[in-house]
mmCIF file of C-alpha atoms in Angstrom:
data_model
loop_
_atom_site.group_PDB
_atom_site.id
_atom_site.type_symbol
_atom_site.label_atom_id
_atom_site.label_comp_id
_atom_site.label_asym_id
_atom_site.label_seq_id
_atom_site.Cartn_x
_atom_site.Cartn_y
_atom_site.Cartn_z
ATOM 1 C CA UNK P 1 20.390 26.425 20.328
ATOM 2 C CA UNK P 2 17.326 24.515 19.129
ATOM 3 C CA UNK P 3 17.103 24.247 15.355
ATOM 4 C CA UNK P 4 13.733 25.169 13.851
ATOM 5 C CA UNK P 5 11.928 22.374 11.957
ATOM 6 C CA UNK P 6 12.307 22.427 8.185
ATOM 7 C CA UNK P 7 9.262 22.972 5.962
ATOM 8 C CA UNK P 8 9.036 19.248 5.039
ATOM 9 C CA UNK P 9 9.176 18.363 8.725
ATOM 10 C CA UNK P 10 6.407 20.856 9.533
ATOM 11 C CA UNK P 11 4.240 19.455 6.734
ATOM 12 C CA UNK P 12 4.879 15.957 7.980
ATOM 13 C CA UNK P 13 3.896 16.814 11.551
ATOM 14 C CA UNK P 14 0.747 18.579 10.336
ATOM 15 C CA UNK P 15 -0.140 15.499 8.263
ATOM 16 C CA UNK P 16 0.362 13.100 11.163
ATOM 17 C CA UNK P 17 -2.278 15.002 13.108
ATOM 18 C CA UNK P 18 -3.955 14.231 16.390
ATOM 19 C CA UNK P 19 -3.665 10.652 17.600
ATOM 20 C CA UNK P 20 -0.516 9.802 15.658
ATOM 21 C CA UNK P 21 1.957 10.675 18.417
ATOM 22 C CA UNK P 22 3.642 7.249 18.534
ATOM 23 C CA UNK P 23 4.288 7.416 14.799
ATOM 24 C CA UNK P 24 5.747 10.918 15.025
ATOM 25 C CA UNK P 25 8.059 9.791 17.819
ATOM 26 C CA UNK P 26 9.133 6.741 15.856
ATOM 27 C CA UNK P 27 9.946 8.795 12.769
ATOM 28 C CA UNK P 28 11.776 11.398 14.846
ATOM 29 C CA UNK P 29 13.862 8.551 16.255
ATOM 30 C CA UNK P 30 14.670 7.340 12.742
ATOM 31 C CA UNK P 31 15.764 10.788 11.615
ATOM 32 C CA UNK P 32 17.827 11.350 14.766
ATOM 33 C CA UNK P 33 19.415 7.916 14.376
ATOM 34 C CA UNK P 34 20.490 8.653 10.823
ATOM 35 C CA UNK P 35 18.494 5.799 9.329
ATOM 36 C CA UNK P 36 18.177 7.885 6.158
ATOM 37 C CA UNK P 37 21.393 9.869 6.506
ATOM 38 C CA UNK P 38 23.382 11.059 3.435
ATOM 39 C CA UNK P 39 25.799 8.156 3.915
ATOM 40 C CA UNK P 40 22.927 5.738 3.428
ATOM 41 C CA UNK P 41 19.672 5.837 1.483
ATOM 42 C CA UNK P 42 17.936 9.190 1.904
ATOM 43 C CA UNK P 43 14.354 10.231 1.213
ATOM 44 C CA UNK P 44 15.536 12.632 -1.501
ATOM 45 C CA UNK P 45 17.631 9.906 -3.095
ATOM 46 C CA UNK P 46 14.609 7.610 -3.320
ATOM 47 C CA UNK P 47 12.480 10.414 -4.781
ATOM 48 C CA UNK P 48 15.214 11.165 -7.340
ATOM 49 C CA UNK P 49 15.432 7.523 -8.349
ATOM 50 C CA UNK P 50 11.658 7.339 -8.716
ATOM 51 C CA UNK P 51 11.792 10.451 -10.908
ATOM 52 C CA UNK P 52 14.469 8.886 -13.108
ATOM 53 C CA UNK P 53 12.317 5.762 -13.352
ATOM 54 C CA UNK P 54 9.499 7.820 -14.866
ATOM 55 C CA UNK P 55 7.502 9.062 -11.880
ATOM 56 C CA UNK P 56 5.227 11.870 -13.049
ATOM 57 C CA UNK P 57 5.079 14.001 -9.900
ATOM 58 C CA UNK P 58 3.126 17.242 -10.459
ATOM 59 C CA UNK P 59 0.855 16.797 -7.458
ATOM 60 C CA UNK P 60 0.455 13.023 -7.760
ATOM 61 C CA UNK P 61 1.853 10.257 -5.568
ATOM 62 C CA UNK P 62 5.355 9.308 -6.678
ATOM 63 C CA UNK P 63 4.340 5.653 -6.944
ATOM 64 C CA UNK P 64 0.854 4.133 -7.264
ATOM 65 C CA UNK P 65 -0.062 7.348 -9.062
ATOM 66 C CA UNK P 66 -3.220 6.087 -10.778
ATOM 67 C CA UNK P 67 -5.971 5.442 -8.277
ATOM 68 C CA UNK P 68 -9.499 5.971 -7.024
ATOM 69 C CA UNK P 69 -11.108 6.539 -3.593
ATOM 70 C CA UNK P 70 -13.443 4.050 -1.927
ATOM 71 C CA UNK P 71 -15.223 3.954 1.402
ATOM 72 C CA UNK P 72 -17.212 1.590 3.569
ATOM 73 C CA UNK P 73 -16.775 -0.151 6.912
ATOM 74 C CA UNK P 74 -15.185 -3.065 8.748
ATOM 75 C CA UNK P 75 -16.945 -5.547 11.032
ATOM 76 C CA UNK P 76 -14.716 -7.481 13.421
ATOM 77 C CA UNK P 77 -15.393 -11.191 13.810
ATOM 78 C CA UNK P 78 -13.918 -11.189 17.325
ATOM 79 C CA UNK P 79 -11.646 -14.126 16.466
ATOM 80 C CA UNK P 80 -8.514 -11.935 16.602
ATOM 81 C CA UNK P 81 -9.530 -10.057 19.757
ATOM 82 C CA UNK P 82 -7.432 -12.353 21.979
ATOM 83 C CA UNK P 83 -4.313 -11.432 19.961
ATOM 84 C CA UNK P 84 -4.676 -7.647 19.965
ATOM 85 C CA UNK P 85 -6.258 -4.914 22.035
ATOM 86 C CA UNK P 86 -6.678 -2.749 18.906
ATOM 87 C CA UNK P 87 -10.268 -1.504 18.699
ATOM 88 C CA UNK P 88 -10.622 -2.584 15.077
ATOM 89 C CA UNK P 89 -10.549 -6.257 16.128
ATOM 90 C CA UNK P 90 -13.276 -5.740 18.740
ATOM 91 C CA UNK P 91 -15.803 -3.352 17.192
ATOM 92 C CA UNK P 92 -18.537 -3.552 14.580
ATOM 93 C CA UNK P 93 -19.046 -1.117 11.721
ATOM 94 C CA UNK P 94 -15.726 0.737 11.906
ATOM 95 C CA UNK P 95 -15.713 3.449 9.175
ATOM 96 C CA UNK P 96 -13.111 2.925 6.440
ATOM 97 C CA UNK P 97 -11.689 5.194 3.747
ATOM 98 C CA UNK P 98 -9.539 3.492 1.135
ATOM 99 C CA UNK P 99 -7.849 3.670 -2.210
ATOM 100 C CA UNK P 100 -7.340 1.224 -5.061
ATOM 101 C CA UNK P 101 -4.369 1.980 -7.295
ATOM 102 C CA UNK P 102 -1.908 0.649 -9.822
ATOM 103 C CA UNK P 103 1.806 0.608 -8.965
ATOM 104 C CA UNK P 104 2.818 3.008 -11.703
ATOM 105 C CA UNK P 105 4.541 6.373 -11.528
ATOM 106 C CA UNK P 106 2.412 7.785 -14.364
ATOM 107 C CA UNK P 107 -1.213 8.638 -13.464
ATOM 108 C CA UNK P 108 -2.391 8.439 -17.100
ATOM 109 C CA UNK P 109 -0.872 5.112 -18.124
ATOM 110 C CA UNK P 110 -3.199 2.515 -19.694
ATOM 111 C CA UNK P 111 -4.379 -0.237 -17.371
ATOM 112 C CA UNK P 112 -2.574 -3.562 -17.613
ATOM 113 C CA UNK P 113 -3.555 -6.870 -16.083
ATOM 114 C CA UNK P 114 0.002 -7.601 -14.994
ATOM 115 C CA UNK P 115 0.618 -4.273 -13.217
ATOM 116 C CA UNK P 116 0.793 -4.573 -9.432
ATOM 117 C CA UNK P 117 -2.501 -3.504 -7.830
ATOM 118 C CA UNK P 118 -2.837 -2.035 -4.366
ATOM 119 C CA UNK P 119 -5.493 -1.623 -1.692
ATOM 120 C CA UNK P 120 -4.833 1.020 0.976
ATOM 121 C CA UNK P 121 -7.119 1.493 3.966
ATOM 122 C CA UNK P 122 -7.689 3.872 6.855
ATOM 123 C CA UNK P 123 -9.730 2.321 9.711
ATOM 124 C CA UNK P 124 -11.324 4.969 11.949
ATOM 125 C CA UNK P 125 -12.887 3.557 15.152
ATOM 126 C CA UNK P 126 -15.099 6.266 16.712
ATOM 127 C CA UNK P 127 -13.390 6.333 20.116
ATOM 128 C CA UNK P 128 -9.922 4.929 19.377
ATOM 129 C CA UNK P 129 -6.809 5.666 17.353
ATOM 130 C CA UNK P 130 -6.919 4.993 13.643
ATOM 131 C CA UNK P 131 -5.041 2.315 11.709
ATOM 132 C CA UNK P 132 -3.608 2.692 8.202
ATOM 133 C CA UNK P 133 -2.351 -0.076 5.973
ATOM 134 C CA UNK P 134 -1.146 -0.346 2.380
ATOM 135 C CA UNK P 135 -1.316 -3.751 0.661
ATOM 136 C CA UNK P 136 -0.302 -5.098 -2.753
ATOM 137 C CA UNK P 137 -1.516 -8.115 -4.694
ATOM 138 C CA UNK P 138 1.849 -9.929 -5.109
ATOM 139 C CA UNK P 139 2.161 -12.414 -2.218
ATOM 140 C CA UNK P 140 5.689 -11.388 -1.183
ATOM 141 C CA UNK P 141 7.950 -8.333 -1.524
ATOM 142 C CA UNK P 142 11.124 -9.055 -3.543
ATOM 143 C CA UNK P 143 13.109 -6.432 -1.602
ATOM 144 C CA UNK P 144 14.845 -6.845 1.747
ATOM 145 C CA UNK P 145 15.995 -3.426 2.948
ATOM 146 C CA UNK P 146 16.603 0.214 1.989
ATOM 147 C CA UNK P 147 19.596 -0.649 -0.199
ATOM 148 C CA UNK P 148 17.542 -3.174 -2.173
ATOM 149 C CA UNK P 149 14.830 -0.555 -2.680
ATOM 150 C CA UNK P 150 17.324 2.029 -3.917
ATOM 151 C CA UNK P 151 19.070 -0.470 -6.204
ATOM 152 C CA UNK P 152 15.736 -1.596 -7.660
ATOM 153 C CA UNK P 153 14.571 1.948 -8.405
ATOM 154 C CA UNK P 154 17.945 2.674 -10.012
ATOM 155 C CA UNK P 155 17.575 -0.421 -12.212
ATOM 156 C CA UNK P 156 14.258 0.968 -13.486
ATOM 157 C CA UNK P 157 15.819 4.199 -14.782
ATOM 158 C CA UNK P 158 14.286 5.213 -18.108
ATOM 159 C CA UNK P 159 16.528 4.933 -21.149
ATOM 160 C CA UNK P 160 16.003 8.149 -23.198
ATOM 161 C CA UNK P 161 16.484 6.208 -26.437
ATOM 162 C CA UNK P 162 13.604 3.801 -25.791
ATOM 163 C CA UNK P 163 11.490 5.514 -23.148
ATOM 164 C CA UNK P 164 11.646 2.305 -21.110
ATOM 165 C CA UNK P 165 13.921 0.772 -18.475
ATOM 166 C CA UNK P 166 17.015 -0.895 -19.868
ATOM 167 C CA UNK P 167 16.678 -4.720 -19.962
ATOM 168 C CA UNK P 168 20.392 -4.922 -19.166
ATOM 169 C CA UNK P 169 19.925 -2.908 -15.958
ATOM 170 C CA UNK P 170 16.967 -5.031 -14.913
ATOM 171 C CA UNK P 171 18.903 -8.234 -15.553
ATOM 172 C CA UNK P 172 21.919 -6.898 -13.673
ATOM 173 C CA UNK P 173 19.738 -6.163 -10.641
ATOM 174 C CA UNK P 174 18.626 -9.784 -10.525
ATOM 175 C CA UNK P 175 22.169 -11.090 -10.901
ATOM 176 C CA UNK P 176 23.543 -8.847 -8.138
ATOM 177 C CA UNK P 177 20.673 -9.604 -5.732
ATOM 178 C CA UNK P 178 20.445 -13.408 -5.781
ATOM 179 C CA UNK P 179 18.861 -13.471 -2.306
ATOM 180 C CA UNK P 180 15.679 -12.034 -3.868
ATOM 181 C CA UNK P 181 15.299 -14.744 -6.517
ATOM 182 C CA UNK P 182 12.745 -16.918 -4.690
ATOM 183 C CA UNK P 183 10.455 -13.979 -3.936
ATOM 184 C CA UNK P 184 10.681 -12.650 -7.497
ATOM 185 C CA UNK P 185 9.865 -16.060 -8.961
ATOM 186 C CA UNK P 186 6.871 -16.523 -6.655
ATOM 187 C CA UNK P 187 5.468 -13.158 -7.731
ATOM 188 C CA UNK P 188 6.152 -13.852 -11.403
ATOM 189 C CA UNK P 189 4.036 -17.008 -11.219
ATOM 190 C CA UNK P 190 1.237 -15.558 -9.085
ATOM 191 C CA UNK P 191 -2.402 -15.918 -10.083
ATOM 192 C CA UNK P 192 -3.712 -12.728 -11.706
ATOM 193 C CA UNK P 193 -7.409 -12.095 -11.204
ATOM 194 C CA UNK P 194 -9.750 -10.209 -13.521
ATOM 195 C CA UNK P 195 -9.705 -6.954 -11.551
ATOM 196 C CA UNK P 196 -9.616 -5.166 -8.218
ATOM 197 C CA UNK P 197 -12.855 -6.658 -6.884
ATOM 198 C CA UNK P 198 -11.724 -10.289 -7.032
ATOM 199 C CA UNK P 199 -8.079 -9.684 -6.139
ATOM 200 C CA UNK P 200 -6.231 -10.704 -2.959
ATOM 201 C CA UNK P 201 -4.085 -8.072 -1.238
ATOM 202 C CA UNK P 202 -1.145 -8.744 1.118
ATOM 203 C CA UNK P 203 0.461 -6.668 3.880
ATOM 204 C CA UNK P 204 3.904 -7.864 2.651
ATOM 205 C CA UNK P 205 5.595 -6.602 5.820
ATOM 206 C CA UNK P 206 5.247 -8.270 9.214
ATOM 207 C CA UNK P 207 3.687 -6.646 12.266
ATOM 208 C CA UNK P 208 3.276 -7.529 15.931
ATOM 209 C CA UNK P 209 -0.137 -7.819 17.567
ATOM 210 C CA UNK P 210 -0.193 -7.007 21.279
ATOM 211 C CA UNK P 211 -2.887 -8.511 23.504
ATOM 212 C CA UNK P 212 -4.364 -6.882 26.591
ATOM 213 C CA UNK P 213 -2.055 -8.965 28.796
ATOM 214 C CA UNK P 214 1.029 -7.900 26.807
ATOM 215 C CA UNK P 215 1.417 -11.127 24.810
ATOM 216 C CA UNK P 216 2.958 -10.433 21.405
ATOM 217 C CA UNK P 217 2.238 -12.309 18.164
ATOM 218 C CA UNK P 218 3.987 -11.714 14.826
ATOM 219 C CA UNK P 219 1.621 -11.691 11.845
ATOM 220 C CA UNK P 220 1.173 -10.801 8.232
ATOM 221 C CA UNK P 221 -2.323 -10.139 6.898
ATOM 222 C CA UNK P 222 -4.257 -10.633 3.708
ATOM 223 C CA UNK P 223 -7.510 -9.299 2.277
ATOM 224 C CA UNK P 224 -9.245 -12.227 0.570
ATOM 225 C CA UNK P 225 -12.194 -11.399 -1.739
ATOM 226 C CA UNK P 226 -15.666 -12.755 -1.063
ATOM 227 C CA UNK P 227 -16.580 -12.098 -4.704
ATOM 228 C CA UNK P 228 -16.159 -14.978 -7.172
ATOM 229 C CA UNK P 229 -12.586 -15.004 -8.484
ATOM 230 C CA UNK P 230 -11.970 -15.102 -12.236
ATOM 231 C CA UNK P 231 -8.674 -15.131 -14.138
ATOM 232 C CA UNK P 232 -7.745 -11.995 -16.024
ATOM 233 C CA UNK P 233 -7.572 -12.288 -19.799
ATOM 234 C CA UNK P 234 -5.822 -8.971 -20.486
ATOM 235 C CA UNK P 235 -7.624 -8.670 -23.808
ATOM 236 C CA UNK P 236 -9.035 -5.170 -23.885
ATOM 237 C CA UNK P 237 -8.521 -1.933 -25.730
ATOM 238 C CA UNK P 238 -10.010 0.152 -22.906
ATOM 239 C CA UNK P 239 -7.387 2.516 -21.505
ATOM 240 C CA UNK P 240 -8.977 2.453 -18.036
ATOM 241 C CA UNK P 241 -10.671 -0.953 -18.062
ATOM 242 C CA UNK P 242 -9.640 -2.026 -14.544
ATOM 243 C CA UNK P 243 -11.106 1.119 -13.010
ATOM 244 C CA UNK P 244 -14.219 1.049 -15.205
ATOM 245 C CA UNK P 245 -14.835 -2.526 -14.108
ATOM 246 C CA UNK P 246 -14.336 -1.593 -10.444
ATOM 247 C CA UNK P 247 -16.791 1.303 -10.771
ATOM 248 C CA UNK P 248 -19.366 -1.010 -12.332
ATOM 249 C CA UNK P 249 -18.806 -3.718 -9.724
ATOM 250 C CA UNK P 250 -19.192 -1.430 -6.715
ATOM 251 C CA UNK P 251 -22.324 0.200 -8.149
ATOM 252 C CA UNK P 252 -23.853 -3.211 -8.707
ATOM 253 C CA UNK P 253 -23.306 -4.438 -5.140
ATOM 254 C CA UNK P 254 -21.078 -3.785 -2.096
ATOM 255 C CA UNK P 255 -17.692 -5.495 -2.411
ATOM 256 C CA UNK P 256 -16.358 -7.552 0.500
ATOM 257 C CA UNK P 257 -13.102 -9.106 1.687
ATOM 258 C CA UNK P 258 -12.097 -11.236 4.674
ATOM 259 C CA UNK P 259 -9.205 -9.791 6.703
ATOM 260 C CA UNK P 260 -7.124 -12.905 7.426
ATOM 261 C CA UNK P 261 -4.217 -12.851 9.871
ATOM 262 C CA UNK P 262 -1.384 -15.327 9.266
ATOM 263 C CA UNK P 263 0.419 -16.145 12.510
ATOM 264 C CA UNK P 264 4.187 -16.666 12.231
ATOM 265 C CA UNK P 265 5.541 -19.985 13.423
ATOM 266 C CA UNK P 266 9.037 -20.670 14.735
ATOM 267 C CA UNK P 267 10.507 -21.151 11.252
ATOM 268 C CA UNK P 268 9.120 -17.991 9.615
ATOM 269 C CA UNK P 269 11.461 -15.017 9.122
ATOM 270 C CA UNK P 270 9.760 -12.019 10.695
ATOM 271 C CA UNK P 271 11.943 -9.071 9.692
ATOM 272 C CA UNK P 272 12.648 -9.832 6.021
ATOM 273 C CA UNK P 273 9.646 -9.260 3.692
ATOM 274 C CA UNK P 274 11.369 -11.147 0.858
ATOM 275 C CA UNK P 275 11.111 -14.400 2.821
ATOM 276 C CA UNK P 276 8.122 -16.635 2.061
ATOM 277 C CA UNK P 277 6.246 -17.990 5.063
ATOM 278 C CA UNK P 278 5.103 -21.603 5.425
ATOM 279 C CA UNK P 279 1.847 -22.525 3.688
ATOM 280 C CA UNK P 280 0.537 -24.369 6.764
ATOM 281 C CA UNK P 281 0.802 -21.425 9.183
ATOM 282 C CA UNK P 282 -2.200 -20.746 11.413
ATOM 283 C CA UNK P 283 -4.697 -18.253 9.965
ATOM 284 C CA UNK P 284 -7.423 -16.250 11.711
ATOM 285 C CA UNK P 285 -10.382 -14.522 10.041
ATOM 286 C CA UNK P 286 -10.381 -11.157 11.836
ATOM 287 C CA UNK P 287 -13.479 -9.745 10.155
ATOM 288 C CA UNK P 288 -15.140 -8.469 6.993
ATOM 289 C CA UNK P 289 -14.338 -5.353 4.973
ATOM 290 C CA UNK P 290 -17.265 -3.914 3.008
ATOM 291 C CA UNK P 291 -16.778 -1.189 0.382
ATOM 292 C CA UNK P 292 -19.922 0.387 -1.048
ATOM 293 C CA UNK P 293 -18.875 3.804 -2.366
ATOM 294 C CA UNK P 294 -16.384 4.991 -4.972
ATOM 295 C CA UNK P 295 -15.210 8.506 -5.863
ATOM 296 C CA UNK P 296 -12.605 10.135 -8.072
ATOM 297 C CA UNK P 297 -9.450 11.408 -6.405
ATOM 298 C CA UNK P 298 -10.488 14.808 -7.733
ATOM 299 C CA UNK P 299 -11.994 15.855 -4.411
ATOM 300 C CA UNK P 300 -12.464 12.332 -3.075
ATOM 301 C CA UNK P 301 -11.915 11.467 0.608
ATOM 302 C CA UNK P 302 -8.633 9.586 0.070
ATOM 303 C CA UNK P 303 -6.836 12.324 -1.870
ATOM 304 C CA UNK P 304 -5.046 13.946 1.063
ATOM 305 C CA UNK P 305 -4.321 10.729 2.953
ATOM 306 C CA UNK P 306 -0.917 9.084 3.039
ATOM 307 C CA UNK P 307 -1.363 5.418 3.868
ATOM 308 C CA UNK P 308 1.728 5.191 6.035
ATOM 309 C CA UNK P 309 2.071 1.633 7.421
ATOM 310 C CA UNK P 310 3.496 3.018 10.666
ATOM 311 C CA UNK P 311 0.276 4.815 11.605
ATOM 312 C CA UNK P 312 -0.715 2.106 14.068
ATOM 313 C CA UNK P 313 -3.066 2.005 17.071
ATOM 314 C CA UNK P 314 -2.274 0.464 20.469
ATOM 315 C CA UNK P 315 -2.408 -3.278 19.934
ATOM 316 C CA UNK P 316 -0.494 -3.262 16.624
ATOM 317 C CA UNK P 317 3.240 -2.604 16.546
ATOM 318 C CA UNK P 318 5.786 -2.602 13.710
ATOM 319 C CA UNK P 319 8.213 -5.478 13.475
ATOM 320 C CA UNK P 320 11.915 -4.794 12.934
ATOM 321 C CA UNK P 321 11.398 -5.161 9.179
ATOM 322 C CA UNK P 322 13.527 -2.292 7.727
ATOM 323 C CA UNK P 323 11.223 -1.856 4.733
ATOM 324 C CA UNK P 324 8.571 -0.410 7.056
ATOM 325 C CA UNK P 325 10.903 2.484 7.864
ATOM 326 C CA UNK P 326 11.694 2.983 4.176
ATOM 327 C CA UNK P 327 8.028 3.056 3.191
ATOM 328 C CA UNK P 328 7.075 5.471 5.961
ATOM 329 C CA UNK P 329 9.872 7.926 5.184
ATOM 330 C CA UNK P 330 9.295 7.753 1.417
ATOM 331 C CA UNK P 331 5.527 8.249 1.771
ATOM 332 C CA UNK P 332 6.096 11.264 3.999
ATOM 333 C CA UNK P 333 8.541 12.841 1.548
ATOM 334 C CA UNK P 334 6.195 12.155 -1.371
ATOM 335 C CA UNK P 335 3.368 13.807 0.575
ATOM 336 C CA UNK P 336 5.405 16.931 1.360
ATOM 337 C CA UNK P 337 6.445 17.253 -2.302
ATOM 338 C CA UNK P 338 3.013 16.837 -3.850
ATOM 339 C CA UNK P 339 1.321 19.088 -1.285
ATOM 340 C CA UNK P 340 3.201 22.029 -2.772
ATOM 341 C CA UNK P 341 2.496 21.185 -6.422
ATOM 342 C CA UNK P 342 -0.407 21.994 -8.724
ATOM 343 C CA UNK P 343 -2.263 18.814 -9.565
ATOM 344 C CA UNK P 344 -3.860 17.916 -12.894
ATOM 345 C CA UNK P 345 -7.188 16.038 -13.080
ATOM 346 C CA UNK P 346 -7.114 12.322 -12.334
ATOM 347 C CA UNK P 347 -7.422 9.717 -15.057
ATOM 348 C CA UNK P 348 -10.471 8.342 -13.240
ATOM 349 C CA UNK P 349 -12.628 11.462 -13.389
ATOM 350 C CA UNK P 350 -15.834 12.307 -11.496
ATOM 351 C CA UNK P 351 -17.676 12.209 -14.840
ATOM 352 C CA UNK P 352 -16.599 8.615 -15.414
ATOM 353 C CA UNK P 353 -18.033 7.579 -12.040
ATOM 354 C CA UNK P 354 -21.200 9.655 -12.454
ATOM 355 C CA UNK P 355 -21.914 7.877 -15.744
ATOM 356 C CA UNK P 356 -22.373 4.641 -13.819
ATOM 357 C CA UNK P 357 -24.440 6.369 -11.132
ATOM 358 C CA UNK P 358 -26.775 7.713 -13.825
ATOM 359 C CA UNK P 359 -27.176 4.262 -15.364
ATOM 360 C CA UNK P 360 -27.984 2.772 -11.948
ATOM 361 C CA UNK P 361 -30.676 5.369 -11.208
#
């Protein structure tokens, strides 16, 4: 007897939509293989740990809850076309919908210069399958696999007495995960720019580019700003200063980044995102991202999109990095949960954005 799909599974399949067949098959394989079985780290367990760490829920993303929609296009340079048959590396003016966000579980938290920032993008070539990617500004991910992710979320559990994570739990996580020390230290000493517009965003996970002749190349990628880069001072009393600055910047001029592919050499660890790659690896400028429009998530084009890193076109394949599977499954579960919840207005409201539009006109 064939078991009927559960409601979360039906929502997930509806979300994947036309053109995402390979991703659906990959996720079905993960479920069938028990990658997130009760004996291991499940989707519900991760969502519960995020909740205990202060995730707001109520219609918002469980992590990176405070964000704003952007849109624009991508122009390929052609320099990466020999590495991948993906249309995005061959075409000009590929439409893009994206999202800038802060890695917080609370959508109304005040902006902080030290909070992890993210850039998520959906590339939509007119006659080819889309590509989605989610990037963060720390240069490396200080987590290795599903167990590390679960342990980290558990260490961030809110102490009811203080309303904050327990310093003892955080310290214990570091002591019991010594293999993550190098990555954590690199992130702790990273350069922090003044805002979203002059920030650099990293894929963190590794992927495999596939050329037309079948040749495979392991890469990580980075979005490097073309805007002048300034250090952040963190001295502001504005609750939403990072988003206000972004709104002002994008209304003043289109914002641009170079998409730079870093090619793994023989000594780089491909399937562990906590491992730092060599500084002298080959890099390729694959093209230019231009963002010229910004909208609130209250009705904006990115609101219903889950930026699953396993939504990949022909020419880009996942590596065996286990974090990719964790991210995909967690994003899907977060999507199915919030799709059934009533959502409050975003912190970055349409009125806030329209104020800048009025000033410009």
